[in-house]
Coordinates of C-alpha atoms in Angstrom, one line a residue:
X1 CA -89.7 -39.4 140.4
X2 CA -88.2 -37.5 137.7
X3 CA -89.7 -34.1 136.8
X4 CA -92.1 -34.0 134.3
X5 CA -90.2 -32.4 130.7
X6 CA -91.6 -28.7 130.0
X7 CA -93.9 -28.4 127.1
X8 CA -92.1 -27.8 124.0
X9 CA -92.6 -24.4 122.7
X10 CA -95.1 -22.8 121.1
X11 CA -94.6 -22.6 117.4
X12 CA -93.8 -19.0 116.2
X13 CA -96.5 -16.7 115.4
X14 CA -96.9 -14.8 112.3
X15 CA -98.4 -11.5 114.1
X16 CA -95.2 -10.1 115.4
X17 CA -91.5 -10.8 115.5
X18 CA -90.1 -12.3 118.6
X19 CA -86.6 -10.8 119.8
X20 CA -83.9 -13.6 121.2
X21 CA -81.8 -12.3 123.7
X22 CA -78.3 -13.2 123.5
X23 CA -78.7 -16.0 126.2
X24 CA -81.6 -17.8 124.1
X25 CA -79.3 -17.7 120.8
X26 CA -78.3 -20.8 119.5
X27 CA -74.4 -21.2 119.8
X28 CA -73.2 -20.0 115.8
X29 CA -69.9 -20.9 114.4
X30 CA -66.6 -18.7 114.8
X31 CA -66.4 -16.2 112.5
X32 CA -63.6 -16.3 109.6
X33 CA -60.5 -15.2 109.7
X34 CA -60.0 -11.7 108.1
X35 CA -58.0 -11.6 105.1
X36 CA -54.3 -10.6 105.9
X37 CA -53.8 -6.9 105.4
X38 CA -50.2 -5.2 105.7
X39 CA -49.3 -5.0 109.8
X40 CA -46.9 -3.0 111.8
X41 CA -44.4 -6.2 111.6
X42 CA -44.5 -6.0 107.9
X43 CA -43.5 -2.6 107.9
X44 CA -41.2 -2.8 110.5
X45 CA -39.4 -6.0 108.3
X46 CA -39.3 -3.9 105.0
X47 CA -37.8 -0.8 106.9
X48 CA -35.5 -3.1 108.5
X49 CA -34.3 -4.6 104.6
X50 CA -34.1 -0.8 103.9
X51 CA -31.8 0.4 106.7
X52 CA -29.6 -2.8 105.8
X53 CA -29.2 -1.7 102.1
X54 CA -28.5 2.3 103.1
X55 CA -25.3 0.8 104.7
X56 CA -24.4 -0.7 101.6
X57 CA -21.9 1.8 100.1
X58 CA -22.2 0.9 96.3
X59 CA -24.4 2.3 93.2
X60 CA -28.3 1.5 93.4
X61 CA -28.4 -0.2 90.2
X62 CA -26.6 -3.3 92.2
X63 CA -29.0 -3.7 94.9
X64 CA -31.9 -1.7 94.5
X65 CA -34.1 -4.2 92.6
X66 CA -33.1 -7.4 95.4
X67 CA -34.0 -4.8 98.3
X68 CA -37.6 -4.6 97.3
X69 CA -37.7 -8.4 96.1
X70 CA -36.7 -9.1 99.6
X71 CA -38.5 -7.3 101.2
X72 CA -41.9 -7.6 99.3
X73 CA -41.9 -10.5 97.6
X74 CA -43.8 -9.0 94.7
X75 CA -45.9 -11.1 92.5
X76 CA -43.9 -10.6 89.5
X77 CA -39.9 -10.3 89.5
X78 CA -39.5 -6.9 88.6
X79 CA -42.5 -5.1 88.6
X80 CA -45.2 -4.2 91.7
X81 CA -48.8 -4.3 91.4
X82 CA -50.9 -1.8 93.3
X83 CA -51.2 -3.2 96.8
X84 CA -47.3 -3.4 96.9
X85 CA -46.4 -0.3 95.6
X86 CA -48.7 1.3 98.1
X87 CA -47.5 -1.1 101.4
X88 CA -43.7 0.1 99.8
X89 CA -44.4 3.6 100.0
X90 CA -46.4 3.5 103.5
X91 CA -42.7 2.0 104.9
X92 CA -40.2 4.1 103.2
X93 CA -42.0 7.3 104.4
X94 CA -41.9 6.5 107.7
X95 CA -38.6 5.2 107.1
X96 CA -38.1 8.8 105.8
X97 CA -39.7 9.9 108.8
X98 CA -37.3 8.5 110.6
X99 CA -34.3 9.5 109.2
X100 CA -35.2 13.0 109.8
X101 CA -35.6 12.9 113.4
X102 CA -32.5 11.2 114.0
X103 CA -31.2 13.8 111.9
X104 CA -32.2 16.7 113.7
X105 CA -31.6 14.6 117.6
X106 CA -27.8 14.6 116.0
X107 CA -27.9 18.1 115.2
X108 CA -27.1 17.5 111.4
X109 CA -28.5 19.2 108.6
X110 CA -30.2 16.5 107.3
X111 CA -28.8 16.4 103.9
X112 CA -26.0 15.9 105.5
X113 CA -27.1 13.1 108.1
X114 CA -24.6 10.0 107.8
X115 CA -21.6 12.3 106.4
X116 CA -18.2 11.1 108.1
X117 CA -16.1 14.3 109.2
X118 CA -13.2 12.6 109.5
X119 CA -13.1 10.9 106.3
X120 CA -14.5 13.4 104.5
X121 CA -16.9 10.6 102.9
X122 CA -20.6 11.6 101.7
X123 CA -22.4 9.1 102.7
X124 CA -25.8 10.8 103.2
X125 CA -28.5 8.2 103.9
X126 CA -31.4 10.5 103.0
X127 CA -29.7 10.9 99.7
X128 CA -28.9 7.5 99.5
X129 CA -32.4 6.5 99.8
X130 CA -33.6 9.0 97.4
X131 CA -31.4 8.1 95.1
X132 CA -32.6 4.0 95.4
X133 CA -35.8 5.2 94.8
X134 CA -35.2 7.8 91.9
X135 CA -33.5 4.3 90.3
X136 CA -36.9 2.2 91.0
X137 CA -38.9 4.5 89.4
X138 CA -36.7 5.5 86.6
X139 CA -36.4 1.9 85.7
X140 CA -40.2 0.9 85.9
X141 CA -39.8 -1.3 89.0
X142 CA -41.9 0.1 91.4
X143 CA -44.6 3.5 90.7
X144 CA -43.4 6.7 89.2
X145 CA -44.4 8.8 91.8
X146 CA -43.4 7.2 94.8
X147 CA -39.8 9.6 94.7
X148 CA -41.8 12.7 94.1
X149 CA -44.2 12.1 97.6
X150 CA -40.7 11.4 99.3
X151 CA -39.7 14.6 98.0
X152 CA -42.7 16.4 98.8
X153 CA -42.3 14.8 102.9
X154 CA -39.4 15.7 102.8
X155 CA -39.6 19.4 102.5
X156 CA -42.8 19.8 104.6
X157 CA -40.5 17.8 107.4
X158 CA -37.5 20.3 106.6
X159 CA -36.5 24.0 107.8
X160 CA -36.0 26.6 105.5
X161 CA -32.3 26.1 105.7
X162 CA -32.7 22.4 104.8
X163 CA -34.7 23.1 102.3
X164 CA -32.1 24.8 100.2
X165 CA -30.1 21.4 100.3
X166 CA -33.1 19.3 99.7
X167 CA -34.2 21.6 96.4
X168 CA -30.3 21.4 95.4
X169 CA -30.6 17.6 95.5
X170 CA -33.7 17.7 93.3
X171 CA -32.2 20.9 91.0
X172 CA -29.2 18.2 90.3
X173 CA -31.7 15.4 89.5
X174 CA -34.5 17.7 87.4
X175 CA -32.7 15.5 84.0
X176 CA -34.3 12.3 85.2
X177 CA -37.2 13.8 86.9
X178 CA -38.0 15.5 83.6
X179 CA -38.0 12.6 81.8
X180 CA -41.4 11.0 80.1
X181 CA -42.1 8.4 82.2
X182 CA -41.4 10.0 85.4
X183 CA -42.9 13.6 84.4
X184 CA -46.0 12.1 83.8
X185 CA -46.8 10.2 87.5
X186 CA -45.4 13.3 89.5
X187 CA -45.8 16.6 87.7
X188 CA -48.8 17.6 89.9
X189 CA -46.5 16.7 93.0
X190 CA -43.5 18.7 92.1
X191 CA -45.7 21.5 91.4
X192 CA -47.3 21.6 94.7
X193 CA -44.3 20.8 96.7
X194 CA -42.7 24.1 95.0
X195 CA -46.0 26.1 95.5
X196 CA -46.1 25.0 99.7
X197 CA -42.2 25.9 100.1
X198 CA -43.0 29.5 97.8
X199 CA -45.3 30.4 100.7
X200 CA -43.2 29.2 103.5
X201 CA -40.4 31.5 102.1
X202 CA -40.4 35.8 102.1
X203 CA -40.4 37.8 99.3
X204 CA -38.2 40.1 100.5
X205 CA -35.7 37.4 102.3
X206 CA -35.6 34.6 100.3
X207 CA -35.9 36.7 96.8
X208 CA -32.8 34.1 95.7
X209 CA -34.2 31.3 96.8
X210 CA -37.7 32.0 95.1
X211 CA -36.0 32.4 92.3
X212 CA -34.2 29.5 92.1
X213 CA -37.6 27.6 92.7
X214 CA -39.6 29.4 90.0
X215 CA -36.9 29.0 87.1
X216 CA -36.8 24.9 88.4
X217 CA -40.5 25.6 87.7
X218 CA -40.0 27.0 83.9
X219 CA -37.3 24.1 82.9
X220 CA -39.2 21.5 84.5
X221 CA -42.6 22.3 82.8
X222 CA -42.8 22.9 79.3
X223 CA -44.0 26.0 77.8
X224 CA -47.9 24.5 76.4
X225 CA -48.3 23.6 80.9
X226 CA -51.9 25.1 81.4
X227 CA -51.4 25.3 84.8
X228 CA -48.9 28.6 84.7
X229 CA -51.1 30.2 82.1
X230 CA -53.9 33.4 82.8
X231 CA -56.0 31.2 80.7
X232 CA -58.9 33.5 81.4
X233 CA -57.1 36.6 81.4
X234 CA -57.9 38.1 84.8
X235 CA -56.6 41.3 85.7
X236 CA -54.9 41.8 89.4
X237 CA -57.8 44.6 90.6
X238 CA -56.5 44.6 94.0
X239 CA -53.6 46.7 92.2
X240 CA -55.1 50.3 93.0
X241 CA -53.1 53.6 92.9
X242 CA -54.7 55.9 95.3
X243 CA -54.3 59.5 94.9
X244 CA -55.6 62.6 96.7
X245 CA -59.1 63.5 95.9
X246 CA -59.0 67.6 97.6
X247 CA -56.0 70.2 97.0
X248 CA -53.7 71.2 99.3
X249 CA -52.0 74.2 99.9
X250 CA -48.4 74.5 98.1
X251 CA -48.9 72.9 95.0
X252 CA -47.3 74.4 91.8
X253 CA -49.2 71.8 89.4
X254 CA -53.0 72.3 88.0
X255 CA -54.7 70.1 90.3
X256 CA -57.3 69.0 87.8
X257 CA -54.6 68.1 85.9
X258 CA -52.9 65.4 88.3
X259 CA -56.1 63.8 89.1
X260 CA -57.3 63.6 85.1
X261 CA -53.3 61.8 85.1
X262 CA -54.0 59.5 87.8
X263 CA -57.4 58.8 87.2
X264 CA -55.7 57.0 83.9
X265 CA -54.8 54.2 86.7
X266 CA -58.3 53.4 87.1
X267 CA -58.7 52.3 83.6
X268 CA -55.9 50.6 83.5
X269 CA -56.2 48.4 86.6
X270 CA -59.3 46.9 84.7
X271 CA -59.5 47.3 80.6
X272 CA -62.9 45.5 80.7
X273 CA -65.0 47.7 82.2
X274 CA -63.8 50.4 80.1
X275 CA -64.4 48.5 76.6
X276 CA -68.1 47.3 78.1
X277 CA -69.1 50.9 79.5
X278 CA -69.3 53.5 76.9
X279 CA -69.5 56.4 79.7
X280 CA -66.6 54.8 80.9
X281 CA -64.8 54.6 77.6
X282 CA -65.8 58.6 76.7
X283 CA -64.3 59.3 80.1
X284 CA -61.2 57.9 79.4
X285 CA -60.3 59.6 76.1
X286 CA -61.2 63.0 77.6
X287 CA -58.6 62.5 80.3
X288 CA -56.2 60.8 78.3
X289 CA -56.8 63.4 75.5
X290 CA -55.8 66.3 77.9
X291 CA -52.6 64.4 79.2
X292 CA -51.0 63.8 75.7
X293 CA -51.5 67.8 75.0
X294 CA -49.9 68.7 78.4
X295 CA -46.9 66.2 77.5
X296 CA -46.7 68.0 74.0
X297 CA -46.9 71.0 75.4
X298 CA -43.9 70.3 77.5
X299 CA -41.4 68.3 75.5
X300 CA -38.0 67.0 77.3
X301 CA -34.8 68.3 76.5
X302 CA -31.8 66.1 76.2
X303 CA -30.3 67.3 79.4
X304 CA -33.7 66.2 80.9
X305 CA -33.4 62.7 79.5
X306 CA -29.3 62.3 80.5
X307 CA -30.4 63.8 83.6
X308 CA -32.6 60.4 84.2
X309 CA -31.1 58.0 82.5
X310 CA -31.9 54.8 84.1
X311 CA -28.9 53.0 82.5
X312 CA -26.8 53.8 85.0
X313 CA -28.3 53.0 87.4
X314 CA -27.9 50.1 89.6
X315 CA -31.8 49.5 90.4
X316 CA -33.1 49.9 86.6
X317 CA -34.0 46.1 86.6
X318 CA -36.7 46.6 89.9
X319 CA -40.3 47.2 89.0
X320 CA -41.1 51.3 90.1
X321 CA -44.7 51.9 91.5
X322 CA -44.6 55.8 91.6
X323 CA -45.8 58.2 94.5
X324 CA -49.0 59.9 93.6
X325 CA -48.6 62.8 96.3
X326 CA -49.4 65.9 94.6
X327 CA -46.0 68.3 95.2
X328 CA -44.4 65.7 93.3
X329 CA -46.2 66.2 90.6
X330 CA -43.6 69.1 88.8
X331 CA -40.9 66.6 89.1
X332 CA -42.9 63.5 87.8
X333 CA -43.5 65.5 84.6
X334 CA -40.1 66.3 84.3
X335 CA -38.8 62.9 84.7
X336 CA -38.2 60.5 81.6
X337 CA -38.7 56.9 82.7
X338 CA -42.5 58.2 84.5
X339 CA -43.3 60.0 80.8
X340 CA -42.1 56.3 79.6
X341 CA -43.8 54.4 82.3
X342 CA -47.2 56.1 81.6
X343 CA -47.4 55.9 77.7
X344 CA -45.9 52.1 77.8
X345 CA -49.7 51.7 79.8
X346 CA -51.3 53.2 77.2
X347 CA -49.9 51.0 74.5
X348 CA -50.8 47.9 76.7
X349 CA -54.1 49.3 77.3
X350 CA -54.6 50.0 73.5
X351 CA -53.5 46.4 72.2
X352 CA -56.1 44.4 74.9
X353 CA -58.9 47.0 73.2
X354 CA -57.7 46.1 69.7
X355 CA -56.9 42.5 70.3
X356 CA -60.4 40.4 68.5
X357 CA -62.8 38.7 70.8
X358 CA -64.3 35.4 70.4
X359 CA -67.4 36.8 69.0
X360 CA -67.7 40.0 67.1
X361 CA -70.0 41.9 69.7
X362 CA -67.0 41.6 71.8
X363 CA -64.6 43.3 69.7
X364 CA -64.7 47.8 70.1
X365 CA -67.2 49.5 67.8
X366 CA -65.8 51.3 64.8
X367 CA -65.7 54.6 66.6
X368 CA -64.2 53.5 69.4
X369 CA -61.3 51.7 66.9
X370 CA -60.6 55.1 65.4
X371 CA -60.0 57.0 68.8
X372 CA -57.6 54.1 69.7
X373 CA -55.6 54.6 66.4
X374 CA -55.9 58.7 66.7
X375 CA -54.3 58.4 70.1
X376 CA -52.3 55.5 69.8
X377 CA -49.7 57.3 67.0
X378 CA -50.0 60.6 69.2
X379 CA -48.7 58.4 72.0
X380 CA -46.3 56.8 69.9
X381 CA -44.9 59.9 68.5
X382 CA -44.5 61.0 72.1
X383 CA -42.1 57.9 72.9
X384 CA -40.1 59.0 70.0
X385 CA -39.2 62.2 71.1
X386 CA -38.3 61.3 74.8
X387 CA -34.5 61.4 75.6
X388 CA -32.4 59.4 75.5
X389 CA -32.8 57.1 72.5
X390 CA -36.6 57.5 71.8
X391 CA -36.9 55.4 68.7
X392 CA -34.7 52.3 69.9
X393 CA -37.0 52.0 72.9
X394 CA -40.1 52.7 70.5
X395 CA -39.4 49.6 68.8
X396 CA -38.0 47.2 71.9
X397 CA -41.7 47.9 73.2
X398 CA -43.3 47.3 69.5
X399 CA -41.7 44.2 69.7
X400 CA -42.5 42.9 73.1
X401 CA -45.7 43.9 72.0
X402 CA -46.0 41.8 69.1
X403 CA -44.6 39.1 71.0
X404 CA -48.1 39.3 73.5
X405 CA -49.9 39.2 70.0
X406 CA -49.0 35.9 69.1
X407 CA -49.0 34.8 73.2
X408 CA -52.6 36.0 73.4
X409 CA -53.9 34.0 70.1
X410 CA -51.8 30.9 70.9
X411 CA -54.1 30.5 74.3
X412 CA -57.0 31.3 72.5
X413 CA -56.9 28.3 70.1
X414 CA -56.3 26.0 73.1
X415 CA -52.5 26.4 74.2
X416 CA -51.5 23.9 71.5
X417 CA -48.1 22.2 72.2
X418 CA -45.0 23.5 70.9
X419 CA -43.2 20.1 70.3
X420 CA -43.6 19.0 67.2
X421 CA -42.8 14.8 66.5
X422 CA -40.5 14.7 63.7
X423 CA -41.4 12.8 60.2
X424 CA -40.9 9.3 59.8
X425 CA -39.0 9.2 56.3
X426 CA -41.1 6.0 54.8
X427 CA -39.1 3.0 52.5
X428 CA -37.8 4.1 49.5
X429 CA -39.9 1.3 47.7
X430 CA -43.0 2.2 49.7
X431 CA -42.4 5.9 49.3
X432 CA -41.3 6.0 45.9
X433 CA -43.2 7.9 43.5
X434 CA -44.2 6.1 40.3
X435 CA -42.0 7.8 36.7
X436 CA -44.7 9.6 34.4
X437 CA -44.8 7.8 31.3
X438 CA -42.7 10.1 28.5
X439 CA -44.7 10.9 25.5
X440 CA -42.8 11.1 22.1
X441 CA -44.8 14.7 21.1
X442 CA -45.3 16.0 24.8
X443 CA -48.8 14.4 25.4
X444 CA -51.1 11.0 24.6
X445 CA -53.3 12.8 22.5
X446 CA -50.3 13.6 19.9
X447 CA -48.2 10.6 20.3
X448 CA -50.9 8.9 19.4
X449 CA -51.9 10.9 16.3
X450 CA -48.6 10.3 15.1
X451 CA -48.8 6.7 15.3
X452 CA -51.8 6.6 13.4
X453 CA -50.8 8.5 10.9
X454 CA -47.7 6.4 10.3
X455 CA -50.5 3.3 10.0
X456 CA -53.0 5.2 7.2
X457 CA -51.8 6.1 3.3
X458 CA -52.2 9.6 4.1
X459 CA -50.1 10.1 7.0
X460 CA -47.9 13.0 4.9
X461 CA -50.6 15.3 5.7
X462 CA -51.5 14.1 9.5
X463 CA -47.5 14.7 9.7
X464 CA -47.4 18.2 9.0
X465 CA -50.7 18.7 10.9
X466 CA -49.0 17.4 13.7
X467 CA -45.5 19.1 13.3
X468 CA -47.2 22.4 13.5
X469 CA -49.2 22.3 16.5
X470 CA -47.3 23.0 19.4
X471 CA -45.8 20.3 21.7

């Protein structure tokens, strides 16, 4: 006999939930397939399109746009949306990638990877490919930036000495990288591709190099760039001048005396807690007060000043930090460019005191603005009298001076840009100005007297009424 069916199940209860183990789930349906994302074969295929048109040895402009239609397929003909500008990128930098390790395993520089020796032919295929792209983006075909993040791999991927090729490529191109439509998408990527390689390099080393980087810098950004501005003027405080705080034995200088000079340093490392701190402030002029009479007291001769003329010497250009030891001190005093280098602080120190504050509480108090202008024209007189040429370099400093002035306001109403668009000259019919109406006596008011009087009996008398009033 057959075997009685089991008893259907109980129907489910509302007091708890029942778990189903995997076994007692009811078969579901295969899940869907996910939506096609970019794979390793797709970049592998649009690497592959790439390599084929490096070998091509003709100008980007005929091939460039049919190498990514090929190997994209974009949307539209001749621009890329955002999905395919980003799958594009993700395959030419590891195309990049590439390039640079087979450059290196050759033993190339790798601005020079693809060269022929024997021909003498440049045929670099890093530049080739940077120049493709520099042509995309210039023409609007594929995103802006995309050259600039090549760039930026590029260096990171490079040594020091192939950096100096790869930053000579992008010197040569800083025209089209400059321009609008490219500045725009990669300006925050140049500038941190040139701040990583500043810290890669030495100061003392690379000084050439730096240099070239941080005048690329000043052409490539314009002068209104925040980002290259003290906007909130803050002062470099790890710049301290230490000096000796106890005598020693064999000093022919007033020991008081160099510290009250050095102490100055203090001061100027950090105006704004001098102009806050009246102790401060009171402190200052004493000292300052005392190293103007001593400088009075001891005026240069002209041999003095011939005797140190920087001029001719080859290191005038280099900044000079001075020692502070205290047996110098008789030769400091003696020397013209310290003199110089001291009062030029003081003028500095003067202008950030004098220059307005955003509010008026900010600003010095009224006797504090007449110590600065007692001591400003003693130290002012000083410069004068310092050999050689005392007044010319007097008014070089004025002027540099002046020139901080109009530096200091122009960030404080915003850094304004300096490029002005030009006028648009308007139609001459739309533009033209209408022709006041010409009055027969100079004015309505008589013009029309005179008419009137022409029209009433009496007008002999209106006449010379009107003939003596003036016009």
């Amino acid at each position: 006999m057959a075997e009685p069916s089991p008893p259907p199940p109980p129907p489910p209860s509302n007091k708890g939930l029942r778990v189903l183990l995997a076994k007692d789930r009811a078969p579901t349906s295969p899940p869907s397939a996910p939506a096609a994302v970019s794979s390793h074969a797709d970049r592998d295929r649009i690497i592959g399109v790439f390599r084929t048109a490096l070998s091509r040895n003709e100008a980007p402009e005929a091939f460039a746009l049919q190498a990514v239609q090929e190997a994209i397929k974009p949307q539209k003909q001749t621009v890329l949306v955002l999905e395919e500008n980003q799958t594009l990128e993700n395959a030419l930098r590891r195309l990049l990638q590439e390039l640079v390790s087979s450059a290196v395993q050759s033993g190339k520089g790798i601005m020079q990877y693809g060269n022929s020796l024997d021909s003498g032919e440049s045929n670099c295929l890093i530049t080739h490919l940077l120049d493709i792209m520099l042509y995309l983006c210039e023409r609007g075909h594929v995103e802006g930036g995309m050259v600039f993040q090549l760039l930026e791999d590029l260096t990171d991927m490079s040594t020091i000495k192939d950096c100096k090729d790869v930053f000579g490529y992008i010197e040569s191109k800083q025209d089209v990288l400059g321009k609008q439509e490219l500045f725009g998408r990669g300006k925050l990527v140049m500038l941190r591709t040139c701040n990583q390689l500043l810290r890669r390099l030495s100061k003392s080393n690379d000084v050439v190099f730096c240099g070239r980087i941080i005048m690329f810098l000043a052409h490539f950004f314009p002068l209104s760039e925040r980002s290259a501005l003290n906007i909130k003027g803050v002062f470099n405080t790890s710049n301290e001048t230490k000096y000796e705080k106890d005598a020693t034995d064999g000093i022919s200088v007033d020991f008081n005396f160099y510290q009250t000079l050095w102490s100055l340093q203090e001061h100027f490392r950090n105006p704004a807690l001098t102009t806050t701190n009246p102790t401060k402030w009171q402190k200052f002029a004493s000292n300052l007060t005392v190293v103007l009479s001593t400088f009075e007291a001891q005026p240069l001769s002209d041999a003095d000043g011939k005797h140190n003329n920087l001029e001719q010497e080859e290191d005038a250009a280099f900044n000079i930090k001075y020692l502070t030891s205290s047996k110098l001190m008789g030769l400091e005093l003696k020397d013209a460019s310290f003199r110089r280098h001291i009062l030029v602080q003081c003028l500095i120190f003067f202008d950030y005191l004098k220059a307005p504050g955003k509010t008026d509480k900010e600003g010095p108090s009224e006797s504090m603005k007449e110590e600065i202008k007692s001591c400003e024209e003693r130290v002012k007189n000083l410069l004068e009298m310092i050999p050689p040429k005392g007044k010319e370099f007097l008014q070089s400093i004025e002027h540099i001076l002046e020139r901080e002035k109009n530096w200091v306001w122009w960030k404080r109403d915003g850094c304004p840009a300096f490029e002005k668009q030009p006028f648009e000259k308007k139609s001459s019919q739309a533009g033209a100005r209408k022709r006041k109406p010409r009055w027969r006596l100079g004015n309505k008011e008589l013009a029309q007297l005179w008419k009137w009087a022409e029209l009433n009996p009496d007008r002999g008398l209106v006449q010379i009424c009107c003939k003596s009033l003036p016009c």
